[in-house]
Amino acid sequence: MPNQRAPSKQNAAKKATVKTGTTKTASKKNTDGVPLSVVIRKRIQAQKARFHANDNIAAFLEPGDIEGLVDEVAEKMQAVLESLVIDTQSDHNTKNTSRRVAKMYVQEVFSGRYQAQPTLTKFPNVSHLNELMIIGPITVRSACSHHLCPIMGRVWIGVLPSKNSALIGLSKYSRLTEWVMCRPQIQEEAVVELADMLEKKIKPVGVAVVMDADHFCMQWRGVKDRDSKMINSVMRGAFLRDSNLRREFLALIERK
């Protein structure tokens, strides 16, 4: 039987590199022990950009970052559960709660922070439509940035186009609304941001947004008032100048 030489240290190192190459690529942002969230924060700060709770930071994320954030949040959420003195080892209901919560926040509840704005296909206003259009009620789900409690409600959008306005598909109103709302924020700022985006995208003569929502930070905690709601509106352009148009819009949504 021929003698088999033990692999040299150099060859062994090469083999080890090949075997762990995938792992190195996947965790390259953390090879120096810096958490991924810190890496992303530094990218944002380098561009002197803002990263408030209701800001979208998708432009600063790289492939694999969302999955990496889920891992990091899950680890820190586990520490929160332990600090709440919850036994996640023997309690079958909370064994994987930390990962479930992490995925919920990053991929669902706060997805409007981490996902790019949905594509809005625009069409020319060939027929020169200039009549009031109302879209809604659109069901919205958000979260209060003060307590991270749910905000559940409905949104109505009024648009008065001109012959030069762009038109977008009806489903796009819902997609854009969901993208704006899926962030921790306060309702007053959310409707303003939605109105700003619609003005920018469609360039209408007027745009109106009304939101009616339940706030669990009032119903679930604090004063625990189950019946209180918040209703607010943003009126732009013709809706702000023309009281008859404003009344028509508000009267029509009340019928729904």
mmCIF file of C-alpha atoms in Angstrom:
data_model
loop_
_atom_site.group_PDB
_atom_site.id
_atom_site.type_symbol
_atom_site.label_atom_id
_atom_site.label_comp_id
_atom_site.label_asym_id
_atom_site.label_seq_id
_atom_site.Cartn_x
_atom_site.Cartn_y
_atom_site.Cartn_z
ATOM 1 C CA MET A 1 0.000 0.000 0.000
ATOM 2 C CA PRO A 2 1.571 3.285 -1.100
ATOM 3 C CA ASN A 3 2.467 5.822 1.539
ATOM 4 C CA GLN A 4 0.022 8.730 1.818
ATOM 5 C CA ARG A 5 1.570 12.008 2.737
ATOM 6 C CA ALA A 6 -0.240 14.224 5.189
ATOM 7 C CA PRO A 7 -1.408 17.407 3.501
ATOM 8 C CA SER A 8 0.862 20.369 4.032
ATOM 9 C CA LYS A 9 -0.307 23.245 6.209
ATOM 10 C CA GLN A 10 -0.535 25.416 3.091
ATOM 11 C CA ASN A 11 -2.796 22.913 1.280
ATOM 12 C CA ALA A 12 -4.911 22.448 4.396
ATOM 13 C CA ALA A 13 -5.402 26.204 4.621
ATOM 14 C CA LYS A 14 -6.486 26.334 0.968
ATOM 15 C CA LYS A 15 -9.035 23.571 1.524
ATOM 16 C CA ALA A 16 -10.380 25.310 4.600
ATOM 17 C CA THR A 17 -10.781 28.499 2.595
ATOM 18 C CA VAL A 18 -12.729 26.697 -0.116
ATOM 19 C CA LYS A 19 -15.020 25.024 2.420
ATOM 20 C CA THR A 20 -15.802 28.225 4.277
ATOM 21 C CA GLY A 21 -15.817 30.561 1.309
ATOM 22 C CA THR A 22 -19.604 30.823 1.237
ATOM 23 C CA THR A 23 -19.747 31.629 4.932
ATOM 24 C CA LYS A 24 -17.126 34.342 4.562
ATOM 25 C CA THR A 25 -19.086 35.970 1.736
ATOM 26 C CA ALA A 26 -22.336 35.838 3.673
ATOM 27 C CA SER A 27 -20.852 37.400 6.798
ATOM 28 C CA LYS A 28 -18.292 39.738 5.276
ATOM 29 C CA LYS A 29 -19.921 42.784 6.859
ATOM 30 C CA ASN A 30 -19.407 41.326 10.329
ATOM 31 C CA THR A 31 -15.879 39.927 10.030
ATOM 32 C CA ASP A 32 -14.583 42.734 12.246
ATOM 33 C CA GLY A 33 -17.331 42.175 14.815
ATOM 34 C CA VAL A 34 -19.345 45.271 13.849
ATOM 35 C CA PRO A 35 -23.130 44.626 13.844
ATOM 36 C CA LEU A 36 -24.815 44.969 10.466
ATOM 37 C CA SER A 37 -27.090 47.727 11.778
ATOM 38 C CA VAL A 38 -23.995 49.814 12.576
ATOM 39 C CA VAL A 39 -22.599 49.194 9.080
ATOM 40 C CA ILE A 40 -25.858 50.389 7.497
ATOM 41 C CA ARG A 41 -26.052 53.396 9.822
ATOM 42 C CA LYS A 42 -22.547 54.450 8.783
ATOM 43 C CA ARG A 43 -23.510 54.249 5.100
ATOM 44 C CA ILE A 44 -26.463 56.547 5.746
ATOM 45 C CA GLN A 45 -24.448 59.005 7.810
ATOM 46 C CA ALA A 46 -21.716 59.100 5.150
ATOM 47 C CA GLN A 47 -24.338 60.489 2.744
ATOM 48 C CA LYS A 48 -25.627 62.884 5.426
ATOM 49 C CA ALA A 49 -29.068 61.317 5.047
ATOM 50 C CA ARG A 50 -31.788 60.960 7.652
ATOM 51 C CA PHE A 51 -32.945 57.645 9.108
ATOM 52 C CA HIS A 52 -35.886 58.556 11.314
ATOM 53 C CA ALA A 53 -38.470 55.895 12.121
ATOM 54 C CA ASN A 54 -40.690 56.886 9.185
ATOM 55 C CA ASP A 55 -37.856 57.237 6.625
ATOM 56 C CA ASN A 56 -37.194 54.735 3.853
ATOM 57 C CA ILE A 57 -33.581 53.481 3.854
ATOM 58 C CA ALA A 58 -33.790 50.977 0.980
ATOM 59 C CA ALA A 59 -31.187 52.918 -1.041
ATOM 60 C CA PHE A 60 -28.563 52.120 1.607
ATOM 61 C CA LEU A 61 -29.183 48.370 1.766
ATOM 62 C CA GLU A 62 -27.168 45.756 -0.097
ATOM 63 C CA PRO A 63 -28.213 42.225 -1.139
ATOM 64 C CA GLY A 64 -28.571 40.037 1.931
ATOM 65 C CA ASP A 65 -28.914 42.952 4.363
ATOM 66 C CA ILE A 66 -32.601 42.372 5.098
ATOM 67 C CA GLU A 67 -31.929 38.751 6.061
ATOM 68 C CA GLY A 68 -28.956 39.926 8.126
ATOM 69 C CA LEU A 69 -31.129 42.467 9.942
ATOM 70 C CA VAL A 70 -33.645 39.739 10.758
ATOM 71 C CA ASP A 71 -30.834 37.713 12.342
ATOM 72 C CA GLU A 72 -29.591 40.677 14.372
ATOM 73 C CA VAL A 73 -33.053 41.758 15.542
ATOM 74 C CA ALA A 74 -33.889 38.150 16.497
ATOM 75 C CA GLU A 75 -30.770 37.974 18.669
ATOM 76 C CA LYS A 76 -31.601 41.245 20.410
ATOM 77 C CA MET A 77 -35.265 40.336 20.734
ATOM 78 C CA GLN A 78 -34.219 37.163 22.524
ATOM 79 C CA ALA A 79 -32.404 39.361 25.054
ATOM 80 C CA VAL A 80 -35.596 41.416 25.511
ATOM 81 C CA LEU A 81 -37.613 38.265 26.235
ATOM 82 C CA GLU A 82 -35.012 37.144 28.749
ATOM 83 C CA SER A 83 -35.113 40.554 30.438
ATOM 84 C CA LEU A 84 -38.894 40.153 30.685
ATOM 85 C CA VAL A 85 -38.187 36.899 32.584
ATOM 86 C CA ILE A 86 -39.862 34.733 29.923
ATOM 87 C CA ASP A 87 -38.606 31.153 29.765
ATOM 88 C CA THR A 88 -38.140 30.559 26.029
ATOM 89 C CA GLN A 89 -36.414 27.220 26.572
ATOM 90 C CA SER A 90 -39.195 25.164 28.147
ATOM 91 C CA ASP A 91 -42.188 27.274 27.061
ATOM 92 C CA HIS A 92 -43.201 25.788 23.702
ATOM 93 C CA ASN A 93 -45.171 28.934 22.827
ATOM 94 C CA THR A 94 -42.153 31.265 22.976
ATOM 95 C CA LYS A 95 -39.324 29.059 21.711
ATOM 96 C CA ASN A 96 -39.044 30.836 18.346
ATOM 97 C CA THR A 97 -40.804 34.056 19.264
ATOM 98 C CA SER A 98 -37.690 36.217 18.903
ATOM 99 C CA ARG A 99 -37.236 35.202 15.230
ATOM 100 C CA ARG A 100 -40.952 35.483 14.482
ATOM 101 C CA VAL A 101 -41.001 39.014 15.893
ATOM 102 C CA ALA A 102 -37.846 39.973 13.971
ATOM 103 C CA LYS A 103 -39.300 38.761 10.671
ATOM 104 C CA MET A 104 -42.588 40.498 11.418
ATOM 105 C CA TYR A 105 -40.953 43.883 12.003
ATOM 106 C CA VAL A 106 -38.379 43.824 9.183
ATOM 107 C CA GLN A 107 -40.353 42.049 6.465
ATOM 108 C CA GLU A 108 -43.941 43.052 7.229
ATOM 109 C CA VAL A 109 -44.900 45.704 9.786
ATOM 110 C CA PHE A 110 -41.971 48.049 8.971
ATOM 111 C CA SER A 111 -41.372 46.864 5.387
ATOM 112 C CA GLY A 112 -41.921 50.412 4.106
ATOM 113 C CA ARG A 113 -38.552 51.336 5.647
ATOM 114 C CA TYR A 114 -36.526 48.598 3.964
ATOM 115 C CA GLN A 115 -38.207 47.978 0.601
ATOM 116 C CA ALA A 116 -37.900 50.265 -2.391
ATOM 117 C CA GLN A 117 -40.905 52.273 -3.507
ATOM 118 C CA PRO A 118 -43.288 50.182 -5.624
ATOM 119 C CA THR A 119 -43.133 50.834 -9.350
ATOM 120 C CA LEU A 120 -45.932 53.130 -10.478
ATOM 121 C CA THR A 121 -46.826 52.704 -14.140
ATOM 122 C CA LYS A 122 -48.085 56.043 -15.404
ATOM 123 C CA PHE A 123 -50.403 56.625 -18.360
ATOM 124 C CA PRO A 124 -50.996 59.852 -20.300
ATOM 125 C CA ASN A 125 -54.339 61.549 -19.765
ATOM 126 C CA VAL A 126 -55.393 61.017 -23.381
ATOM 127 C CA SER A 127 -59.078 61.748 -22.716
ATOM 128 C CA HIS A 128 -58.193 64.953 -20.830
ATOM 129 C CA LEU A 129 -60.089 63.779 -17.758
ATOM 130 C CA ASN A 130 -60.730 66.590 -15.302
ATOM 131 C CA GLU A 131 -63.425 65.189 -13.018
ATOM 132 C CA LEU A 132 -63.101 64.262 -9.364
ATOM 133 C CA MET A 133 -61.791 60.753 -8.709
ATOM 134 C CA ILE A 134 -62.046 59.100 -5.287
ATOM 135 C CA ILE A 135 -60.141 55.978 -4.289
ATOM 136 C CA GLY A 136 -61.021 54.221 -1.054
ATOM 137 C CA PRO A 137 -61.500 53.202 1.555
ATOM 138 C CA ILE A 138 -58.003 51.680 1.486
ATOM 139 C CA THR A 139 -57.311 49.553 4.565
ATOM 140 C CA VAL A 140 -54.091 50.679 6.243
ATOM 141 C CA ARG A 141 -51.936 49.174 8.959
ATOM 142 C CA SER A 142 -49.196 51.163 10.618
ATOM 143 C CA ALA A 143 -47.523 51.522 14.005
ATOM 144 C CA CYS A 144 -47.152 54.405 16.412
ATOM 145 C CA SER A 145 -43.503 55.413 16.703
ATOM 146 C CA HIS A 146 -43.995 56.298 20.376
ATOM 147 C CA HIS A 147 -44.969 52.834 21.637
ATOM 148 C CA LEU A 148 -44.816 50.659 18.472
ATOM 149 C CA CYS A 149 -48.498 49.905 18.977
ATOM 150 C CA PRO A 150 -50.707 49.185 15.940
ATOM 151 C CA ILE A 151 -52.578 51.871 14.014
ATOM 152 C CA MET A 152 -55.455 50.354 12.035
ATOM 153 C CA GLY A 153 -57.641 52.387 9.770
ATOM 154 C CA ARG A 154 -58.821 53.519 6.357
ATOM 155 C CA VAL A 155 -57.640 56.078 3.832
ATOM 156 C CA TRP A 156 -59.557 57.904 1.108
ATOM 157 C CA ILE A 157 -57.739 59.667 -1.711
ATOM 158 C CA GLY A 158 -59.281 62.356 -3.888
ATOM 159 C CA VAL A 159 -57.629 63.401 -7.152
ATOM 160 C CA LEU A 160 -58.633 66.175 -9.547
ATOM 161 C CA PRO A 161 -56.519 65.640 -12.671
ATOM 162 C CA SER A 162 -55.789 68.051 -15.498
ATOM 163 C CA LYS A 163 -55.096 67.262 -19.143
ATOM 164 C CA ASN A 164 -51.385 67.284 -18.302
ATOM 165 C CA SER A 165 -51.674 64.990 -15.274
ATOM 166 C CA ALA A 166 -50.391 61.439 -15.296
ATOM 167 C CA LEU A 167 -52.797 58.634 -14.475
ATOM 168 C CA ILE A 168 -51.872 55.550 -12.467
ATOM 169 C CA GLY A 169 -53.699 52.230 -12.067
ATOM 170 C CA LEU A 170 -56.144 51.981 -9.167
ATOM 171 C CA SER A 171 -54.137 49.226 -7.463
ATOM 172 C CA LYS A 172 -51.106 51.524 -7.375
ATOM 173 C CA TYR A 173 -52.872 53.877 -4.977
ATOM 174 C CA SER A 174 -53.211 50.976 -2.541
ATOM 175 C CA ARG A 175 -49.607 49.852 -3.036
ATOM 176 C CA LEU A 176 -48.195 53.343 -2.499
ATOM 177 C CA THR A 177 -50.402 53.881 0.558
ATOM 178 C CA GLU A 178 -49.296 50.591 2.098
ATOM 179 C CA TRP A 179 -45.632 51.412 1.406
ATOM 180 C CA VAL A 180 -45.941 54.753 3.216
ATOM 181 C CA MET A 181 -47.929 53.348 6.137
ATOM 182 C CA CYS A 182 -45.744 50.293 6.864
ATOM 183 C CA ARG A 183 -43.382 52.248 9.122
ATOM 184 C CA PRO A 184 -43.390 53.453 12.731
ATOM 185 C CA GLN A 185 -44.798 56.979 12.600
ATOM 186 C CA ILE A 186 -47.551 59.338 13.664
ATOM 187 C CA GLN A 187 -50.710 59.622 11.602
ATOM 188 C CA GLU A 188 -50.396 63.368 11.069
ATOM 189 C CA GLU A 189 -47.080 62.964 9.237
ATOM 190 C CA ALA A 190 -48.115 59.840 7.321
ATOM 191 C CA VAL A 191 -50.980 61.533 5.460
ATOM 192 C CA VAL A 192 -48.775 64.516 4.576
ATOM 193 C CA GLU A 193 -46.106 62.221 3.112
ATOM 194 C CA LEU A 194 -48.721 60.328 1.093
ATOM 195 C CA ALA A 195 -50.152 63.591 -0.279
ATOM 196 C CA ASP A 196 -46.650 64.818 -1.177
ATOM 197 C CA MET A 197 -45.927 61.648 -3.151
ATOM 198 C CA LEU A 198 -49.225 61.745 -5.030
ATOM 199 C CA GLU A 199 -48.645 65.385 -5.989
ATOM 200 C CA LYS A 200 -45.163 64.565 -7.228
ATOM 201 C CA LYS A 201 -46.167 61.459 -9.186
ATOM 202 C CA ILE A 202 -49.467 62.547 -10.720
ATOM 203 C CA LYS A 203 -49.154 66.341 -10.834
ATOM 204 C CA PRO A 204 -52.912 66.866 -10.391
ATOM 205 C CA VAL A 205 -54.828 70.118 -10.076
ATOM 206 C CA GLY A 206 -55.722 69.004 -6.580
ATOM 207 C CA VAL A 207 -55.205 66.086 -4.202
ATOM 208 C CA ALA A 208 -56.922 65.225 -0.931
ATOM 209 C CA VAL A 209 -56.167 62.536 1.651
ATOM 210 C CA VAL A 210 -58.356 61.613 4.609
ATOM 211 C CA MET A 211 -57.376 58.999 7.190
ATOM 212 C CA ASP A 212 -59.584 57.519 9.897
ATOM 213 C CA ALA A 213 -57.786 55.174 12.311
ATOM 214 C CA ASP A 214 -57.836 53.359 15.639
ATOM 215 C CA HIS A 215 -54.722 53.856 17.763
ATOM 216 C CA PHE A 216 -53.873 50.958 20.044
ATOM 217 C CA CYS A 217 -51.555 53.203 22.078
ATOM 218 C CA MET A 218 -54.831 54.731 23.364
ATOM 219 C CA GLN A 219 -57.054 51.646 23.267
ATOM 220 C CA TRP A 220 -54.644 48.948 24.466
ATOM 221 C CA ARG A 221 -52.664 50.979 27.005
ATOM 222 C CA GLY A 222 -52.724 54.415 28.634
ATOM 223 C CA VAL A 223 -56.304 55.691 28.957
ATOM 224 C CA LYS A 224 -57.636 52.453 27.365
ATOM 225 C CA ASP A 225 -60.398 54.305 25.543
ATOM 226 C CA ARG A 226 -61.780 51.736 23.099
ATOM 227 C CA ASP A 227 -63.966 54.153 21.131
ATOM 228 C CA SER A 228 -61.572 56.998 20.355
ATOM 229 C CA LYS A 229 -60.331 57.432 16.788
ATOM 230 C CA MET A 230 -58.210 59.951 14.955
ATOM 231 C CA ILE A 231 -59.387 61.529 11.712
ATOM 232 C CA ASN A 232 -57.267 63.977 9.800
ATOM 233 C CA SER A 233 -57.050 65.347 6.286
ATOM 234 C CA VAL A 234 -54.656 66.996 3.885
ATOM 235 C CA MET A 235 -56.047 69.246 1.140
ATOM 236 C CA ARG A 236 -53.871 70.522 -1.677
ATOM 237 C CA GLY A 237 -54.414 72.707 -4.733
ATOM 238 C CA ALA A 238 -58.041 72.901 -5.892
ATOM 239 C CA PHE A 239 -59.292 71.061 -2.793
ATOM 240 C CA LEU A 240 -57.807 73.799 -0.620
ATOM 241 C CA ARG A 241 -59.025 76.700 -2.773
ATOM 242 C CA ASP A 242 -62.481 75.442 -3.788
ATOM 243 C CA SER A 243 -64.815 74.888 -0.846
ATOM 244 C CA ASN A 244 -67.482 73.311 -3.095
ATOM 245 C CA LEU A 245 -65.017 70.683 -4.366
ATOM 246 C CA ARG A 246 -63.892 69.999 -0.812
ATOM 247 C CA ARG A 247 -67.489 69.558 0.360
ATOM 248 C CA GLU A 248 -68.265 67.242 -2.555
ATOM 249 C CA PHE A 249 -65.270 65.033 -1.736
ATOM 250 C CA LEU A 250 -66.054 64.866 1.989
ATOM 251 C CA ALA A 251 -69.771 64.205 1.335
ATOM 252 C CA LEU A 252 -68.983 61.337 -1.028
ATOM 253 C CA ILE A 253 -66.594 59.562 1.331
ATOM 254 C CA GLU A 254 -69.096 59.878 4.197
ATOM 255 C CA ARG A 255 -71.488 57.738 2.148
ATOM 256 C CA LYS A 256 -68.953 54.896 2.212
#
